[in-house]
Coordinates of C-alpha atoms in Angstrom, one line a residue:
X347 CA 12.8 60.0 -37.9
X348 CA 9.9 60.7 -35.4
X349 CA 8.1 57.2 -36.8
X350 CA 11.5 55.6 -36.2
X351 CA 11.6 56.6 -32.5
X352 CA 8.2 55.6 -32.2
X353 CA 8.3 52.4 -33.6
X354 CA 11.6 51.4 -31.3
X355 CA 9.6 52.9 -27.9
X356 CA 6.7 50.0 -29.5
X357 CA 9.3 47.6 -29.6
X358 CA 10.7 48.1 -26.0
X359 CA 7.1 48.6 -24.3
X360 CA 6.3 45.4 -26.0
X361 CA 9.5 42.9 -24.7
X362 CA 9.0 44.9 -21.5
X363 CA 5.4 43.5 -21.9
X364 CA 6.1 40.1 -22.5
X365 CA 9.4 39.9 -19.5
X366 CA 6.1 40.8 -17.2
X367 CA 4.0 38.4 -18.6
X368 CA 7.0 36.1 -17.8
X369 CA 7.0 37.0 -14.7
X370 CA 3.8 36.6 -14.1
X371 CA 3.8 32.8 -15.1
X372 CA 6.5 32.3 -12.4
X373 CA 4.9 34.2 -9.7
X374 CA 2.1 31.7 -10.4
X375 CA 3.6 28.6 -10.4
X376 CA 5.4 29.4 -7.2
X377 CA 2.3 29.9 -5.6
X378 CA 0.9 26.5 -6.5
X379 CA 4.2 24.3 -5.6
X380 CA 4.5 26.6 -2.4
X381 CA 0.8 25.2 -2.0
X382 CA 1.5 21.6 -2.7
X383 CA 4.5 21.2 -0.5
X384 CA 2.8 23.0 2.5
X385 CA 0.0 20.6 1.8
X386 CA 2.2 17.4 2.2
X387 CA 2.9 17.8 5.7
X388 CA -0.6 19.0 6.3
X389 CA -2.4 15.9 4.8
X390 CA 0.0 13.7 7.2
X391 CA -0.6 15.5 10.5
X392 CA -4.7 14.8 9.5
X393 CA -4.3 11.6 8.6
X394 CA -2.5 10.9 11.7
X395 CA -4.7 13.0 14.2
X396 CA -7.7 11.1 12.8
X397 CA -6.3 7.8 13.0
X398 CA -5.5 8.7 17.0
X399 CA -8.8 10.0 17.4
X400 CA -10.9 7.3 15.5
X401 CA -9.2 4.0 16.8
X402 CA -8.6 2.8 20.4
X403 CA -5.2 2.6 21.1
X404 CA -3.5 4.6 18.4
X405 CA -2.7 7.0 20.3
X406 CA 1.2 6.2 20.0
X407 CA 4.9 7.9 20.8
X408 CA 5.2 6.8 17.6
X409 CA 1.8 8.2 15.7
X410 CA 2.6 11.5 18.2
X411 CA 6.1 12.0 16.7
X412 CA 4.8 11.6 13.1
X413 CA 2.5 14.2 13.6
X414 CA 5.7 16.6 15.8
X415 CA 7.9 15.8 12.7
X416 CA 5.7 17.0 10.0
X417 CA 4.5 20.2 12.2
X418 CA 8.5 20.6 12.2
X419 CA 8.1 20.0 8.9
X420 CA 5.9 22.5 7.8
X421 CA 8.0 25.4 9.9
X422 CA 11.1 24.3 7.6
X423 CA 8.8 24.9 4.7
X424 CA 8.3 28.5 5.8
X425 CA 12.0 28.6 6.3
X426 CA 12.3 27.5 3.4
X427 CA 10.6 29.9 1.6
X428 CA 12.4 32.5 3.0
X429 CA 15.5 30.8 1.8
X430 CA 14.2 30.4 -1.9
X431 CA 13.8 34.3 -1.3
X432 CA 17.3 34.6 -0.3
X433 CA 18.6 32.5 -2.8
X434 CA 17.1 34.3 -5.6
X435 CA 18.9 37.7 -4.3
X436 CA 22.2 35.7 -3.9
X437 CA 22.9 35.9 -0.2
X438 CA 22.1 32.3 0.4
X439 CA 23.7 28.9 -1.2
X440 CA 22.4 25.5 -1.7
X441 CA 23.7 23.5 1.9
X442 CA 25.0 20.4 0.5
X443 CA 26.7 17.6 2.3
X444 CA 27.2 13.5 2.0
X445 CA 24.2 11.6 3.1
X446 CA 22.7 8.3 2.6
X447 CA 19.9 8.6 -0.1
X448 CA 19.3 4.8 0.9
X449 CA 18.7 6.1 4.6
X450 CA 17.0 9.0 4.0
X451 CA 14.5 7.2 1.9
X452 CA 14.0 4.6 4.5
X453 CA 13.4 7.4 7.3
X454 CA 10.2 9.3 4.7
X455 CA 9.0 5.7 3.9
X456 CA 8.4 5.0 7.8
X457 CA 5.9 8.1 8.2
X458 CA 3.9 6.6 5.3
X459 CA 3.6 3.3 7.2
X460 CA 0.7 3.9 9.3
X461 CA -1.3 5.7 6.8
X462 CA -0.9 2.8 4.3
X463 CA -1.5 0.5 6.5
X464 CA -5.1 2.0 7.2
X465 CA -5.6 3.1 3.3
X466 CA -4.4 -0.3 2.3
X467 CA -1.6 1.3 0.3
X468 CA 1.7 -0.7 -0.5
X469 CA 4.4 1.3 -1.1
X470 CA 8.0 -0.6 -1.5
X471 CA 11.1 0.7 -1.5
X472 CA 13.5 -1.2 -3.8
X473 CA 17.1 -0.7 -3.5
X474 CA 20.7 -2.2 -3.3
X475 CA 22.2 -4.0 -0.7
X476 CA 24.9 -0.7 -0.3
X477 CA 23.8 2.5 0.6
X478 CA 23.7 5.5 -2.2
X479 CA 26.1 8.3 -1.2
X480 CA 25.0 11.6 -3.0
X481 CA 26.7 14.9 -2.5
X482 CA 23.5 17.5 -1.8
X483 CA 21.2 19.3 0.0
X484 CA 19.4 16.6 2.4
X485 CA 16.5 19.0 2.8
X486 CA 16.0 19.7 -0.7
X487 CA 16.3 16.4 -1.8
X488 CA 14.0 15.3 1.1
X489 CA 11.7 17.5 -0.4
X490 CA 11.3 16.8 -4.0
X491 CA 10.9 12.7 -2.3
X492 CA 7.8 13.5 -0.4
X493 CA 6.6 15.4 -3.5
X494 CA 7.1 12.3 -5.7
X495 CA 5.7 10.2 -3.4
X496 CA 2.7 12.2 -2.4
X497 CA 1.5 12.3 -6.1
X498 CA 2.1 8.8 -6.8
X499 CA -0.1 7.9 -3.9
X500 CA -2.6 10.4 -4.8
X501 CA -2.4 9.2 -8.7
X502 CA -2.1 5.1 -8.4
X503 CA -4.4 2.8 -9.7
X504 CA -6.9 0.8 -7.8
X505 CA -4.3 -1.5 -6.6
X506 CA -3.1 1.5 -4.8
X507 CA 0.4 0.3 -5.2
X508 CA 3.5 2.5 -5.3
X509 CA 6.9 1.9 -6.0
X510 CA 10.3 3.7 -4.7
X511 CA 13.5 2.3 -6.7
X512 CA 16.7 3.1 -6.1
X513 CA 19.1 2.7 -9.4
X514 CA 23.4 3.1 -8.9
X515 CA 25.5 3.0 -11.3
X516 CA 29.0 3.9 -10.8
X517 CA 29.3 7.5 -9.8
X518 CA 25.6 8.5 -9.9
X519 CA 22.2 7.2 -8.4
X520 CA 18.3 7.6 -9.9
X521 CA 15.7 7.6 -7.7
X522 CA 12.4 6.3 -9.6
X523 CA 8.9 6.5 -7.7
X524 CA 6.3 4.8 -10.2
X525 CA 2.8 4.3 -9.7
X526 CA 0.2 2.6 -11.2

């Protein structure tokens, strides 16, 4: 019996083991999409600043409240991550309410307008003459768009074009950003 014991303490050390590793991955990958999305917001206020700094008469109210909206940006991220900590412990929820995905497309698409303009980016948004009405967190969802976006302008082809496309049908909506 004393083997049998001992093999069934190997057994539990060893999923114990491999729950940790598990955990371990996670911990990781948090870290490095925590990293991304802080650096989103980051990557506009530069590009911004420098664009102010380097030409004559870009110093804007418009270029200024890019750069206020992504430092506002960037403090929701923190808060953010505070709420992923919370929501992982159960005392928070997912806020969700009806918004315009159309609108709140077109609002992140604006910030990128300068900064193409100056890369020589294109980056088009095609959509419906209707707005999309989705049921979700605005935030969240605004999120995951700047991620998309981000990537595809860091990943496109030579031709630096991206593409933001809007798909209804019936009761849901897909939002495709392709690059090339």
């Amino acid at each position: 019996e004393g083997y049998l014991e001992v093999a069934q303490l190997a057994d539990t050390l060893n999923q114990a083991s491999r729950e940790l590793t598990k955990v371990e991955e996670l911990r990781r990958e948090l870290i490095a999409n925590v990293s991304h999305d802080l650096r989103t917001p980051l990557t506009m206020i530069v590009g911004y600043a420098e664009v102010m700094r380097d030409i004559p008469g870009e110093n804007t109210p418009e270029n200024v409240q890019v750069i206020v909206d992504e430092a506002s940006r960037l403090s929701l991220l923190g808060d953010d991550l505070m709420d992923l900590s919370r929501l992982q412990s159960g005392t928070q929820s997912l806020e969700r309410v009806r918004f315009s995905l159309t609108q709140s497309v077109e609002n992140i698409m604006l910030r990128y307008a300068k900064l193409t303009e100056q890369d020589g980016y294109t980056i088009v948004f095609e959509h419906g003459e209707e707005d999309a009405w989705v049921y979700a967190d605005e935030t969240r969802v605004g999120q995951v768009i700047y991620n998309l976006i981000n990537n595809a302008i860091h990943y496109t082809g030579p031709d630096k074009r991206v593409t933001v496309r809007q798909i209804v049908m019936e009761d849901w909506v897909r939002l495709e950003v392709e690059d090339t």
